[in-house]
Amino acid sequence: MNASSSSTPSQQPEGVAFLCDRRGSILRVVWQTLDVQLSPSFFACIDARGLDSAHMFFDSALAGEFSRSVTLRLCGREVQCYAMPLDGEIAMVAVTVSERAAEFADVAAATAQHDAFRRLADTIRTNESSYDLWEEVGRLNNDLVTAQRELARTVAELQRLNAYKNELLGVAAHDLRNPLNANLAFINFLLEDSEQFSDEHVHLLTRLRTTASFMLRLVDDVLTFSAVEAGVVRINAEESSVVELVTGVVDTMRIVAERRHVDIHLHIDDPSLPLLMLDRVKITQSVQNLVANAVKYSPSGATVRVRVRREAGYIAIAVEDRGPGIPAEELKDLFKPFTRLSTALATTERSVGLGLSITKRLIEAHGGKIDVNSEVGVGSTFTIKLPA
Amino acid sequence: MNTVHEIRTKIDLLADVITDRHFQLHPELEARYGPIGRIRCREDAAFHLQYLAAALEAGNARMFVDYVAWAKVMLASRNVPPADLADNLEILASALSGRLAVDTSRTAVEYVRAAIDELPSMPEELPSFLDPERPLYDVARRYLQLLLNGNRLATLQLIIKTVDDGTTPREVYRHVFEPVQREIGRLWQLNRISVAQEHFCTAATQQVMTHLYGRIFGNEKHDRHLVSMCVGGEMHEVGLRIVSDLLELEGWNTYYLGANVPPAAAVQMCVDRKADVLLVSATLTPHLAAVADLIRLFRANPELANAKVVVGGRAFSAVPGLWQSVGADGYAATADECIELVNSIAAA
C-alpha cells in the first residue's frame, strides 16, 4: 500500500480516501486538500485525481446512499466518513482537518477498522448487490415473459392440432360407419339362411359378424369420443327417472350376461328417488358401459351387483363386479382415452380403451362425477354420481 | 484503426478530459451540482461520445443531433440548463482535436457543431403521449396511474375488465399499452419517475400482457411466419413485444426471441421457422452496428434468400433512411405502420 502524500499546510479541510477490501485491509490511499467545505463534494474531488471513478455507479434510485456518512472520533480528531462502491470494492472516504499529511495514514487505518465505518460500507455493499440483483430480476422477467409467450403459442398450436385430430376422427369414423353397417347386414342376411352353408362357412361368417360388430362399436366409440373432445356433445336434458333408466339397462344386459353365465342383481335403495334432468340416451350409454364392462370381466358364475341409492346431493349408481380388479398404479390412467389395463390381457375380450373416458366425459357434462374402488383379485366398483 | 473503434477505445480518457476541463472552466459547478455533479458530467460525456461514435459509424450527423435533442430535454429536467450542455459539447469538440486521427476528428467536430447550432431551437419539453382524443384515453390514464402507484394487481384487473367488457386485445395494445409505455419513457426523460419506477411499470405491463395471450394466440392463422428480436441485450424491448403480439392477432405465426439471443442462433431460428420476415428493434443508436451485423449474417444464409428484414425502434426514428444503411428491407416508426408494412410484404 502506497500512500501518496505531501505536506501541504492548509486552513481548509483535508481528506484521506482509501480503497479497502471486505476485511478492512487498505488497498490504496490518497489524500488531498479539499476546495470546498466538509461536504460530499469530496467525492468529486477524489474522482478526478486519486481514484478512477470510471465505473462508479450512481443512480437516482440509490443516490441517497452516497450522502450517507458517519462521524467518528479517531486519532484525537473528528473524522467524517463516507463509503461508495468502486470497481467491485467499497471505497471508504474519511475527511478531517489536519496540517500534517502523515497523520492521514493513521486516520485511514483507524477508520478502515472501525465497526461503524464497516457497517456503513456493508450497507453500501448490500445496496450495490441489490442493484445488480434488481437488474438481473429485470432480465429474468423479460426471459420469463418470453417463455410464457412461447408457452401460450405452443398451447394454442396444440389446441388447434387437437381440434383437427377430432375433426379427422369424426369424419373418418362417420365415413366408416355406413359401409360397416351394410357389411353387418349382409352377414346377418347370410346367417339367417345358414343351412345352405357348410359348418366351416357358418363358423367363418359368425367370426366375421363378431369382428364387424366390434369394428362398428369401435367406430361408434370414436365418433362419440371425438364429439366429446371437440366439445360439441349436446346434452338434451329432460326430466328422467334414474331408477327407470338403470332398470332398462340391467334388463337389456341380462341377455348378454346369461350367455356368459353371469348374474346381474339390481338393488334400488329408495324407489321414490326424485326425477333428474338428464340426457337419457347418454346416461343409458354410460351405465350400459359400466355394466357391460362388469359382465365382461366377471368369471362364469359370478354376480354383478347394480345398486341405486341416495347420497348427499347426489343419486349414486354403483356397479360392482368380481372381476380381476385393477392394479392401484393403473387407476390414475383409467379414465384416459386408449388406456388398456394389464388385467385386460387375461381376458379374451377386445377393447379399444375409449369406453370409460367417454363415460366420464358424459357424466361430467351432466355435472356429475365417476369414481372407482378396486382391488386386484377381489373386484371393482364403479360409481356414477348425478347431482340431485 | 477503424475510426469508430478509435473513439470507443478512448471514451474513458476523453470523458475524463472533458469533465476536468468543464469543471476547470466553471468552478462554480462544484457548488451548484454538489457531490454528483462531476460524476454525472463524466457519465454524460461518455454517453455523448458513445452516440457520437455511433453517428460516425453510420456516417450520419443527424443521429448525433437527434441524441442531443433527447439529451437536452433529459438534462433540462435534471436542472442542467441548455447552456451547460452547449458548453460541454464545445469542450467535447475541442477535446477531440489532437486526440483522434485528423479525418475522424474533423468529421466528429462537424457533427458536434451541427448539434450545437441546432441546440437553441430544440424543444425543452415533450408533449404527453396520452391523447384525450384517442380511444380508451380514460383507461390508459387510469392504467398509467395504477402503474405509477405500484399497484400491479389493479392494473391487471383493469385490463381484464376492459377486455371482458368488449374491448378487443388489439385495441388495448394499440390505445393503452403502446401509448402508456411511451409515456413512461417520457416521464423518465423528464425526471418525473425514477429508473426503478420505469422498470417496474414495464415489467408489470409485460405480465399483464401475458394474461391476454390466451385471447391472442387462439385466433386463425395464415401460413406466414415472423421472427422478432432486439439486439445487444437491450432492456427496452416491450415495444417489439407489443408489435409481435399485434402481428399474432393479424394471423402471423410470430416467434419472439427477446434480447439475448446470439445472432447466429437467431438466424438459425429464422431458417427453422421458415421465417418470411425478421423484425429487429433497436432503441439505442450504439446498437445499430449490431443490427447491421445481424442483417449481414441473415443475408448470407441462402435459405433466407426470399425472407425480408424490417427494422424499428427509436434508434431509427431520428434519421430518415437510416434503416437502409443497416441493410434492412423496410422500417416502421409505429406499431400500426409496422403491421401495414409487414402485411404488405406478405402480400407482395
XYZ file of C-alpha atoms in Angstrom:
736
model
C 0.000 0.000 0.000
C 1.437 3.293 -1.095
C 0.096 6.492 0.307
C 0.756 9.404 -1.963
C 1.218 12.338 0.314
C 2.850 15.673 0.616
C 2.955 18.169 3.394
C 0.532 20.774 2.262
C -0.316 23.125 5.081
C -3.818 24.264 4.739
C -6.508 26.099 6.606
C -9.056 24.094 4.704
C -10.361 20.648 5.490
C -8.305 17.888 4.038
C -9.165 14.360 3.381
C -7.908 10.893 3.047
C -9.518 8.491 0.652
C -8.751 4.847 0.523
C -9.962 1.700 -1.044
C -10.291 -1.275 1.228
C -11.481 -4.816 0.834
C -14.191 -6.676 2.698
C -11.879 -7.465 5.603
C -10.934 -3.843 6.067
C -7.468 -4.150 4.557
C -6.476 -0.929 2.870
C -5.601 -1.366 -0.788
C -4.929 2.204 -1.805
C -4.788 5.583 -0.074
C -4.797 9.116 -1.411
C -5.229 12.406 0.320
C -5.641 15.965 -0.788
C -6.755 19.418 0.087
C -10.412 19.994 -0.352
C -11.573 23.064 -2.166
C -14.967 23.084 -0.575
C -16.121 22.860 2.981
C -16.670 19.430 4.523
C -19.226 18.057 2.187
C -19.818 15.112 -0.066
C -18.289 17.179 -2.862
C -15.154 15.466 -1.723
C -16.178 12.559 -3.837
C -15.959 14.659 -6.919
C -12.510 15.870 -5.985
C -11.002 12.475 -5.441
C -12.783 11.218 -8.501
C -10.655 13.392 -10.737
C -7.374 12.513 -9.085
C -6.827 9.734 -6.647
C -9.393 7.142 -7.655
C -10.617 6.272 -11.050
C -14.382 6.596 -10.917
C -14.988 5.331 -14.411
C -17.074 2.524 -13.055
C -18.663 4.400 -10.217
C -22.270 3.675 -10.006
C -24.732 6.446 -9.425
C -28.401 6.187 -9.914
C -31.246 8.370 -8.784
C -32.807 5.407 -7.015
C -29.708 4.955 -4.871
C -28.313 8.460 -4.852
C -29.370 8.885 -1.264
C -26.900 6.218 -0.232
C -23.954 8.286 -1.322
C -24.718 11.078 1.036
C -24.650 8.600 3.900
C -21.902 9.205 6.293
C -20.833 8.608 9.871
C -18.874 10.935 12.104
C -16.162 9.250 14.144
C -13.684 10.404 16.748
C -10.355 8.945 15.629
C -6.751 9.802 16.431
C -7.902 12.726 18.501
C -9.900 14.404 15.817
C -13.337 14.349 14.254
C -13.489 12.357 11.051
C -16.381 12.389 8.608
C -16.619 9.031 6.841
C -18.281 8.122 3.575
C -18.472 4.910 1.577
C -19.241 4.166 -2.035
C -18.923 1.263 -4.437
C -15.938 1.338 -6.711
C -14.513 -1.298 -9.038
C -16.197 -4.129 -7.203
C -14.982 -2.929 -3.830
C -16.192 -0.315 -1.441
C -14.274 2.939 -1.443
C -14.010 4.416 2.027
C -13.535 8.134 2.335
C -12.534 9.874 5.522
C -12.445 13.647 5.738
C -10.775 15.538 8.544
C -8.704 18.618 9.245
C -5.008 18.387 9.778
C -1.845 20.180 8.939
C 0.241 17.026 8.911
C -0.201 14.774 5.954
C 1.495 11.879 7.699
C -1.408 11.627 10.083
C -3.745 10.673 7.277
C -2.385 7.161 7.034
C -3.134 6.670 10.735
C -6.610 8.067 10.247
C -7.133 5.766 7.280
C -6.037 2.697 9.234
C -8.171 3.536 12.251
C -11.170 4.357 10.087
C -10.983 1.225 7.980
C -11.080 -0.974 11.079
C -13.809 0.944 12.846
C -17.034 -1.022 13.222
C -19.296 1.902 12.418
C -17.450 2.567 9.209
C -17.507 -1.072 8.232
C -21.225 -1.232 8.884
C -21.670 1.744 6.602
C -19.573 0.030 3.964
C -21.654 -3.132 4.334
C -24.820 -1.123 3.793
C -23.429 0.345 0.618
C -22.193 -3.064 -0.484
C -25.646 -4.523 0.085
C -27.231 -1.747 -1.918
C -24.786 -2.380 -4.705
C -25.654 -6.070 -4.704
C -29.346 -5.167 -4.629
C -28.954 -3.094 -7.734
C -27.228 -5.964 -9.540
C -29.998 -8.293 -8.410
C -32.603 -5.797 -9.474
C -31.099 -5.632 -12.964
C -30.937 -9.408 -13.064
C -34.572 -9.665 -11.971
C -35.440 -7.347 -14.851
C -33.643 -9.609 -17.314
C -35.192 -12.724 -15.799
C -38.624 -11.125 -16.035
C -38.031 -10.480 -19.727
C -36.985 -14.095 -20.203
C -39.970 -15.322 -18.187
C -42.431 -13.313 -20.233
C -40.783 -14.534 -23.420
C -41.121 -18.128 -22.199
C -44.760 -17.510 -21.232
C -45.383 -16.176 -24.712
C -43.838 -19.236 -26.313
C -45.838 -21.468 -23.989
C -49.091 -19.711 -24.916
C -48.226 -20.048 -28.604
C -47.462 -23.747 -28.179
C -50.651 -24.387 -26.202
C -52.703 -22.655 -28.877
C -50.965 -24.724 -31.544
C -51.665 -27.953 -29.645
C -55.289 -26.973 -29.215
C -55.544 -26.353 -32.933
C -53.959 -29.728 -33.712
C -56.263 -31.439 -31.236
C -59.252 -29.883 -32.913
C -58.002 -31.075 -36.304
C -57.472 -34.552 -34.878
C -61.020 -34.672 -33.504
C -62.425 -33.463 -36.772
C -60.450 -36.074 -38.677
C -61.517 -38.816 -36.287
C -65.136 -37.755 -36.591
C -65.080 -37.647 -40.371
C -63.215 -40.944 -40.679
C -65.491 -42.716 -38.223
C -68.615 -41.330 -39.818
C -67.498 -42.450 -43.280
C -66.635 -45.913 -41.972
C -69.910 -46.416 -40.186
C -72.213 -46.771 -43.197
C -70.217 -49.453 -45.082
C -69.654 -51.335 -41.813
C -73.379 -51.341 -41.120
C -74.023 -52.603 -44.626
C -71.451 -55.393 -44.178
C -73.039 -56.439 -40.917
C -76.456 -56.512 -42.528
C -75.129 -58.715 -45.357
C -73.512 -61.132 -42.896
C -76.707 -61.366 -40.832
C -78.684 -61.950 -44.012
C -76.417 -64.847 -44.964
C -76.518 -66.357 -41.484
C -80.328 -66.275 -41.468
C -80.139 -68.824 -44.266
C -77.217 -70.745 -42.810
C -78.376 -74.242 -43.754
C -77.124 -73.710 -47.311
C -73.538 -73.296 -45.936
C -71.118 -75.816 -44.566
C -70.305 -75.730 -40.862
C -66.928 -74.231 -41.642
C -68.524 -71.436 -43.662
C -71.017 -70.736 -40.884
C -68.166 -70.604 -38.413
C -66.302 -68.129 -40.609
C -69.406 -65.993 -41.122
C -70.007 -65.939 -37.370
C -66.466 -64.785 -36.736
C -66.893 -62.189 -39.458
C -70.010 -60.883 -37.702
C -68.164 -60.664 -34.388
C -65.363 -58.713 -35.997
C -67.730 -56.395 -37.858
C -69.709 -55.784 -34.664
C -66.525 -54.944 -32.826
C -65.490 -52.544 -35.578
C -68.896 -50.874 -35.511
C -68.694 -50.462 -31.753
C -65.202 -49.022 -32.146
C -66.415 -46.550 -34.763
C -69.316 -45.526 -32.518
C -66.926 -45.001 -29.618
C -64.588 -42.936 -31.767
C -67.484 -40.817 -33.024
C -68.711 -40.156 -29.501
C -65.195 -39.542 -28.230
C -64.341 -37.036 -30.963
C -67.626 -35.225 -30.378
C -66.966 -35.055 -26.628
C -63.358 -33.923 -27.172
C -64.451 -31.237 -29.579
C -66.991 -30.044 -27.035
C -69.884 -30.490 -29.437
C -71.821 -33.026 -27.384
C -75.189 -31.556 -26.711
C -76.973 -32.637 -23.561
C -80.660 -32.964 -24.330
C -81.820 -32.899 -20.761
C -85.318 -33.954 -19.843
C -86.935 -34.994 -16.604
C -85.985 -38.618 -16.128
C -86.172 -41.394 -13.574
C -82.766 -42.846 -12.781
C -84.422 -45.989 -11.463
C -86.214 -46.469 -14.745
C -83.066 -45.888 -16.803
C -80.943 -48.262 -14.747
C -83.644 -50.944 -14.724
C -83.827 -50.729 -18.503
C -80.070 -51.131 -18.842
C -79.992 -54.128 -16.489
C -82.827 -55.819 -18.364
C -81.004 -55.384 -21.652
C -77.663 -56.543 -20.298
C -79.129 -59.657 -18.659
C -79.337 -61.251 -22.103
C -75.605 -60.792 -22.660
C -74.807 -61.778 -19.067
C -76.749 -65.010 -19.260
C -74.716 -66.086 -22.276
C -71.637 -65.734 -20.072
C -73.288 -67.365 -17.082
C -73.122 -64.162 -15.114
C -75.984 -62.974 -12.953
C -76.942 -59.320 -12.530
C -78.519 -58.268 -9.278
C -80.261 -54.869 -9.173
C -80.928 -53.225 -5.817
C -82.874 -49.959 -5.563
C -82.456 -48.467 -2.066
C -85.268 -45.982 -2.439
C -87.827 -46.402 -5.244
C -89.108 -42.846 -4.704
C -85.949 -41.118 -5.829
C -86.523 -37.685 -7.388
C -86.601 -37.196 -11.129
C -83.457 -35.619 -12.583
C -82.808 -33.519 -15.675
C -80.795 -35.954 -17.788
C -79.975 -36.828 -21.351
C -81.476 -40.303 -21.257
C -79.520 -41.633 -24.211
C -76.187 -40.563 -22.780
C -76.849 -41.718 -19.230
C -78.133 -45.037 -20.569
C -74.965 -45.330 -22.669
C -72.813 -44.574 -19.617
C -74.490 -47.062 -17.274
C -74.555 -49.673 -20.022
C -70.812 -49.185 -20.494
C -70.149 -49.904 -16.820
C -72.461 -52.907 -16.653
C -71.058 -54.332 -19.911
C -67.514 -54.000 -18.530
C -68.562 -55.665 -15.268
C -70.120 -58.595 -17.118
C -67.186 -58.845 -19.496
C -64.600 -59.066 -16.733
C -66.629 -61.319 -14.379
C -65.839 -65.019 -14.272
C -68.509 -67.530 -15.127
C -70.972 -67.998 -12.273
C -70.267 -64.609 -10.707
C -72.821 -61.933 -9.847
C -72.664 -58.279 -10.919
C -74.397 -56.037 -8.384
C -76.003 -52.790 -9.529
C -77.236 -50.518 -6.783
C -79.055 -47.191 -6.936
C -79.038 -45.099 -3.776
C -79.271 -41.567 -2.496
C -76.136 -39.795 -1.298
C -75.634 -36.256 -0.018
C -76.567 -34.088 -3.024
C -76.371 -36.985 -5.467
C -78.055 -40.080 -6.759
C -75.397 -42.770 -6.984
C -75.373 -45.734 -9.371
C -72.813 -48.321 -8.256
C -71.770 -51.264 -10.452
C -69.805 -53.927 -8.594
C -68.090 -56.892 -10.204
C -65.965 -59.834 -9.098
C -63.504 -59.427 -11.938
C -59.707 -59.440 -11.753
C -59.552 -55.947 -10.257
C -57.334 -53.084 -11.321
C -53.806 -52.573 -10.004
C -53.565 -49.394 -7.892
C -50.873 -47.853 -10.110
C -53.178 -48.101 -13.137
C -56.170 -46.393 -11.526
C -54.907 -42.869 -12.255
C -54.954 -43.516 -16.019
C -58.191 -45.491 -16.009
C -60.367 -42.725 -17.450
C -57.841 -41.539 -20.016
C -58.583 -42.467 -23.636
C -56.996 -45.599 -25.112
C -55.976 -46.925 -21.701
C -55.502 -50.686 -21.702
C -55.280 -52.413 -18.368
C -52.725 -55.102 -17.670
C -55.515 -57.278 -16.239
C -57.391 -56.993 -19.543
C -54.740 -59.153 -21.149
C -56.002 -62.110 -19.180
C -59.386 -61.963 -20.835
C -60.379 -62.879 -24.330
C -62.394 -59.678 -24.771
C -61.168 -56.984 -27.082
C -61.326 -53.364 -26.066
C -60.145 -50.099 -27.584
C -59.976 -48.279 -24.276
C -62.403 -45.473 -25.071
C -65.482 -46.558 -23.113
C -64.520 -45.269 -19.664
C -63.125 -41.976 -20.956
C -66.375 -41.398 -22.866
C -68.451 -42.338 -19.820
C -66.502 -39.934 -17.614
C -66.968 -37.058 -20.031
C -70.684 -37.730 -20.472
C -71.239 -37.858 -16.715
C -69.200 -34.680 -16.202
C -71.264 -32.993 -18.897
C -74.222 -33.566 -16.551
C -72.334 -32.000 -13.631
C -71.760 -35.426 -12.131
C -68.703 -37.499 -11.390
C -67.498 -41.059 -11.537
C -65.115 -42.888 -9.244
C -63.777 -46.376 -8.803
C -62.685 -48.657 -5.983
C -60.803 -51.731 -6.949
C -58.673 -54.475 -5.505
C -56.720 -56.983 -7.553
C -58.185 -60.462 -7.082
C -61.358 -59.134 -5.442
C -63.122 -56.953 -7.997
C -64.088 -53.383 -8.835
C -66.907 -50.973 -8.061
C -67.590 -48.063 -10.392
C -69.924 -45.376 -9.064
C -71.661 -42.703 -11.095
C -72.908 -39.751 -9.045
C -75.502 -37.485 -10.602
C -76.395 -34.224 -8.871
C -79.874 -34.398 -7.343
C -7.531 1.652 -36.856
C -11.251 1.881 -37.501
C -12.304 5.434 -36.688
C -15.239 4.431 -34.559
C -13.220 1.857 -32.739
C -10.672 4.579 -32.077
C -13.251 6.748 -30.336
C -14.673 3.838 -28.397
C -11.309 2.856 -27.012
C -10.731 6.434 -25.898
C -14.106 7.143 -24.360
C -12.813 6.877 -20.773
C -9.851 9.111 -21.468
C -11.888 11.672 -23.382
C -14.625 11.709 -20.743
C -12.027 12.468 -18.069
C -10.522 15.251 -20.140
C -13.920 16.777 -20.887
C -15.017 16.630 -17.255
C -11.803 18.136 -15.921
C -11.905 20.899 -18.479
C -15.555 21.634 -17.826
C -15.077 21.993 -14.091
C -11.890 23.956 -14.620
C -13.730 26.461 -16.768
C -16.738 26.512 -14.472
C -15.584 26.001 -10.881
C -18.956 27.220 -9.657
C -20.447 23.922 -10.824
C -18.963 22.104 -7.819
C -21.183 24.099 -5.547
C -24.178 24.117 -7.879
C -24.413 20.394 -8.539
C -22.978 19.059 -5.309
C -21.264 15.699 -4.985
C -22.745 14.078 -8.006
C -22.049 16.893 -10.449
C -18.624 15.813 -11.589
C -19.590 12.189 -11.788
C -22.726 12.957 -13.740
C -20.755 15.222 -16.011
C -18.331 12.413 -16.758
C -21.176 9.954 -17.263
C -22.876 12.346 -19.694
C -19.629 12.947 -21.580
C -19.210 9.185 -22.006
C -22.766 8.932 -23.360
C -22.163 11.830 -25.770
C -19.081 10.036 -27.069
C -20.859 6.689 -27.479
C -23.614 8.294 -29.520
C -21.092 10.322 -31.476
C -19.228 7.114 -32.305
C -22.481 5.506 -33.482
C -23.261 8.533 -35.677
C -19.778 8.450 -37.174
C -20.142 4.749 -37.835
C -23.369 5.368 -39.715
C -21.835 8.444 -41.383
C -24.820 10.477 -40.288
C -24.678 13.712 -38.287
C -28.457 13.716 -37.747
C -28.115 10.746 -35.430
C -25.987 12.780 -33.076
C -28.179 15.871 -33.424
C -31.212 13.772 -32.508
C -29.412 12.379 -29.489
C -28.522 15.877 -28.324
C -32.168 16.908 -28.718
C -33.144 13.992 -26.481
C -30.363 14.810 -24.015
C -31.410 18.451 -23.871
C -34.867 17.505 -22.585
C -33.486 14.885 -20.234
C -30.818 17.191 -18.766
C -33.061 20.254 -18.526
C -35.423 18.249 -16.326
C -32.446 17.426 -14.094
C -31.505 21.076 -13.631
C -28.809 21.117 -16.267
C -29.629 24.138 -18.456
C -29.040 24.005 -22.213
C -26.179 26.469 -21.766
C -24.251 23.905 -19.734
C -24.914 21.266 -22.358
C -23.702 23.644 -25.061
C -20.543 24.358 -23.047
C -19.965 20.671 -22.554
C -20.333 19.990 -26.265
C -17.898 22.808 -27.060
C -15.389 21.249 -24.682
C -16.064 17.853 -26.227
C -15.324 19.256 -29.694
C -12.042 20.762 -28.550
C -11.086 17.592 -26.650
C -11.383 15.559 -29.836
C -8.829 17.678 -31.657
C -5.407 16.215 -31.334
C -6.624 13.056 -29.631
C -8.039 11.358 -32.722
C -6.867 10.892 -36.277
C -7.242 14.140 -38.219
C -10.036 12.944 -40.509
C -12.004 11.386 -37.703
C -11.560 14.420 -35.549
C -12.691 16.785 -38.308
C -15.857 14.832 -39.064
C -16.629 14.345 -35.380
C -16.274 18.050 -34.691
C -18.584 18.807 -37.636
C -21.213 16.533 -36.096
C -20.859 18.154 -32.693
C -21.043 21.639 -34.211
C -24.217 20.703 -36.063
C -25.766 19.730 -32.739
C -24.571 22.912 -31.010
C -26.018 25.034 -33.834
C -29.415 23.404 -33.518
C -29.461 23.276 -29.752
C -31.325 26.584 -29.214
C -34.199 25.518 -31.457
C -34.576 22.050 -29.927
C -37.615 21.633 -27.657
C -37.155 21.539 -23.890
C -40.456 19.838 -23.168
C -42.205 16.850 -24.672
C -45.950 16.571 -25.117
C -47.693 13.688 -23.387
C -48.271 10.515 -25.362
C -51.693 10.163 -23.765
C -54.037 11.985 -26.079
C -57.594 12.702 -24.862
C -58.742 12.411 -28.476
C -57.588 8.808 -28.771
C -59.851 5.854 -27.988
C -59.581 4.359 -24.488
C -57.932 7.532 -23.168
C -59.583 7.143 -19.751
C -58.450 3.521 -19.469
C -54.903 4.473 -20.499
C -54.771 7.316 -17.971
C -56.076 5.148 -15.164
C -53.770 2.289 -16.151
C -50.767 4.631 -16.040
C -51.779 5.967 -12.637
C -52.112 2.450 -11.219
C -48.690 1.558 -12.605
C -47.127 4.645 -11.058
C -48.797 3.764 -7.762
C -47.129 0.352 -7.984
C -50.472 -1.448 -7.966
C -49.794 -4.351 -10.305
C -52.866 -6.376 -9.377
C -55.170 -3.420 -10.024
C -53.606 -2.862 -13.477
C -54.347 -6.480 -14.318
C -57.920 -6.220 -13.068
C -58.466 -3.039 -15.075
C -57.267 -4.596 -18.323
C -59.150 -7.865 -17.840
C -62.347 -5.961 -17.084
C -61.805 -3.735 -20.110
C -61.451 -6.782 -22.342
C -64.333 -8.614 -20.668
C -66.490 -5.541 -21.306
C -65.924 -5.934 -25.034
C -62.723 -4.081 -25.888
C -60.540 -6.248 -28.109
C -56.964 -7.109 -27.094
C -55.870 -5.325 -30.270
C -57.463 -2.073 -29.060
C -55.908 -2.481 -25.601
C -52.483 -2.946 -27.134
C -52.823 -0.003 -29.510
C -54.558 2.501 -27.247
C -53.374 1.519 -23.772
C -50.120 -0.443 -23.720
C -48.324 1.381 -26.535
C -49.074 4.998 -25.518
C -48.606 4.242 -21.817
C -45.191 2.700 -22.446
C -44.170 5.731 -24.476
C -45.492 7.992 -21.726
C -43.464 6.123 -19.116
C -40.341 6.705 -21.191
C -41.241 10.382 -21.430
C -41.790 10.660 -17.678
C -38.359 9.177 -17.058
C -36.817 11.521 -19.600
C -38.459 14.431 -17.801
C -37.146 13.143 -14.447
C -40.656 12.667 -13.078
C -40.154 8.997 -12.341
C -37.055 7.033 -11.375
C -35.384 4.264 -13.316
C -36.787 1.866 -10.737
C -40.341 3.041 -11.445
C -39.762 2.840 -15.180
C -38.576 -0.752 -14.890
C -41.427 -1.702 -12.583
C -44.028 -0.244 -14.951
C -42.542 -2.105 -17.911
C -42.327 -5.413 -16.039
C -45.910 -5.021 -14.795
C -47.185 -4.328 -18.316
C -45.322 -7.364 -19.622
C -47.040 -9.510 -17.015
C -50.459 -8.034 -17.817
C -49.844 -8.833 -21.482
C -49.288 -12.493 -20.623
C -52.833 -12.635 -19.256
C -54.142 -11.722 -22.710
C -52.128 -14.393 -24.509
C -54.986 -16.875 -24.304
C -57.079 -14.437 -26.362
C -54.283 -13.647 -28.789
C -52.830 -16.984 -29.758
C -56.060 -18.861 -30.382
C -57.071 -16.944 -33.489
C -56.983 -18.103 -37.087
C -53.525 -18.206 -38.657
C -52.303 -17.797 -42.176
C -49.191 -19.578 -43.307
C -46.815 -16.689 -42.650
C -44.030 -16.751 -40.092
C -42.179 -13.930 -38.428
C -39.245 -13.887 -36.019
C -38.753 -10.791 -33.879
C -35.860 -9.791 -31.653
C -33.829 -6.991 -30.090
C -30.067 -6.727 -30.241
C -27.347 -6.204 -27.696
C -29.212 -7.423 -24.613
C -31.360 -4.315 -24.771
C -33.763 -3.941 -21.874
C -36.081 -1.692 -23.926
C -37.952 -4.488 -25.620
C -41.596 -4.071 -24.684
C -42.332 -2.099 -27.869
C -41.296 -5.048 -30.002
C -43.371 -7.348 -27.815
C -46.411 -5.169 -28.493
C -45.806 -5.239 -32.247
C -45.225 -9.014 -32.221
C -48.464 -9.661 -30.346
C -50.397 -7.365 -32.681
C -48.995 -9.276 -35.667
C -50.040 -12.524 -33.997
C -53.549 -11.078 -33.883
C -53.207 -10.356 -37.605
C -52.773 -14.075 -38.207
C -48.977 -14.232 -38.314
C -47.134 -17.029 -36.569
C -44.716 -14.930 -34.543
C -41.662 -16.128 -32.642
C -40.409 -13.514 -30.205
C -36.803 -14.170 -29.228
C -36.171 -11.326 -26.797
C -32.879 -9.526 -26.467
C -30.360 -12.163 -25.501
C -30.233 -14.486 -28.493
C -26.857 -14.598 -30.297
C -27.114 -13.520 -33.963
C -26.173 -16.947 -35.332
C -28.864 -18.646 -33.234
C -31.414 -16.041 -34.305
C -30.634 -16.635 -37.997
C -30.906 -20.383 -37.461
C -34.291 -19.815 -35.814
C -35.378 -17.909 -38.942
C -34.366 -20.921 -41.039
C -36.048 -23.442 -38.716
C -39.282 -21.460 -38.565
C -39.225 -20.730 -42.282
C -39.495 -17.051 -41.448
C -40.924 -14.755 -44.084
C -39.888 -11.711 -42.077
C -37.292 -10.919 -39.444
C -38.287 -7.955 -37.301
C -35.462 -6.224 -35.426
C -35.793 -3.445 -32.890
C -33.122 -1.090 -31.565
C -33.704 1.756 -29.151
C -30.162 2.996 -28.663
C -28.141 4.143 -31.657
C -24.939 2.493 -30.360
C -26.738 -0.794 -31.072
C -27.130 -0.033 -34.791
C -23.854 -1.722 -35.629
C -25.149 -4.919 -34.053
C -28.297 -4.673 -36.186
C -26.169 -4.296 -39.314
C -24.067 -7.317 -38.310
C -27.189 -9.390 -37.713
C -28.654 -8.466 -41.088
C -25.383 -9.311 -42.844
C -25.461 -12.747 -41.256
C -29.105 -13.142 -42.235
C -28.392 -12.208 -45.868
C -25.508 -14.652 -46.052
C -27.837 -17.588 -45.474
C -29.142 -18.897 -48.824
C -32.167 -20.475 -47.151
C -33.394 -16.989 -46.275
C -32.971 -15.561 -49.755
C -36.652 -14.711 -50.037
C -37.138 -13.516 -46.482
C -37.257 -9.827 -45.605
C -35.917 -7.751 -42.739
C -37.926 -4.944 -41.165
C -36.412 -2.693 -38.512
C -37.951 -0.362 -35.975
C -37.339 1.380 -32.703
C -36.176 4.772 -31.617
C -32.642 4.314 -32.928
C -34.015 4.521 -36.470
C -36.608 7.239 -35.997
C -34.317 10.274 -35.981
C -32.734 9.852 -39.349
C -34.746 9.146 -42.487
C -33.226 6.339 -44.486
C -31.041 5.092 -41.662
C -32.742 1.713 -41.932
C -31.314 1.328 -45.433
C -27.782 1.834 -44.175
C -28.069 -1.246 -41.935
C -29.285 -3.291 -44.899
C -32.974 -3.655 -43.946
C -35.825 -4.006 -46.433
C -38.101 -1.650 -44.562
C -38.644 0.491 -41.497
C -41.700 1.249 -39.419
C -41.956 4.030 -36.854
C -45.094 2.841 -35.083
C -46.863 -0.422 -34.385
C -49.573 0.410 -36.924
C -47.008 1.213 -39.599
C -45.162 -1.998 -38.847
C -48.276 -4.125 -39.233
C -49.126 -2.430 -42.502
C -45.581 -2.859 -43.812
C -45.250 -6.497 -42.792
C -48.650 -7.350 -44.235
C -47.749 -5.646 -47.498
C -44.529 -7.649 -47.675
C -46.520 -10.821 -47.194
C -48.975 -9.826 -49.894
C -46.224 -8.998 -52.430
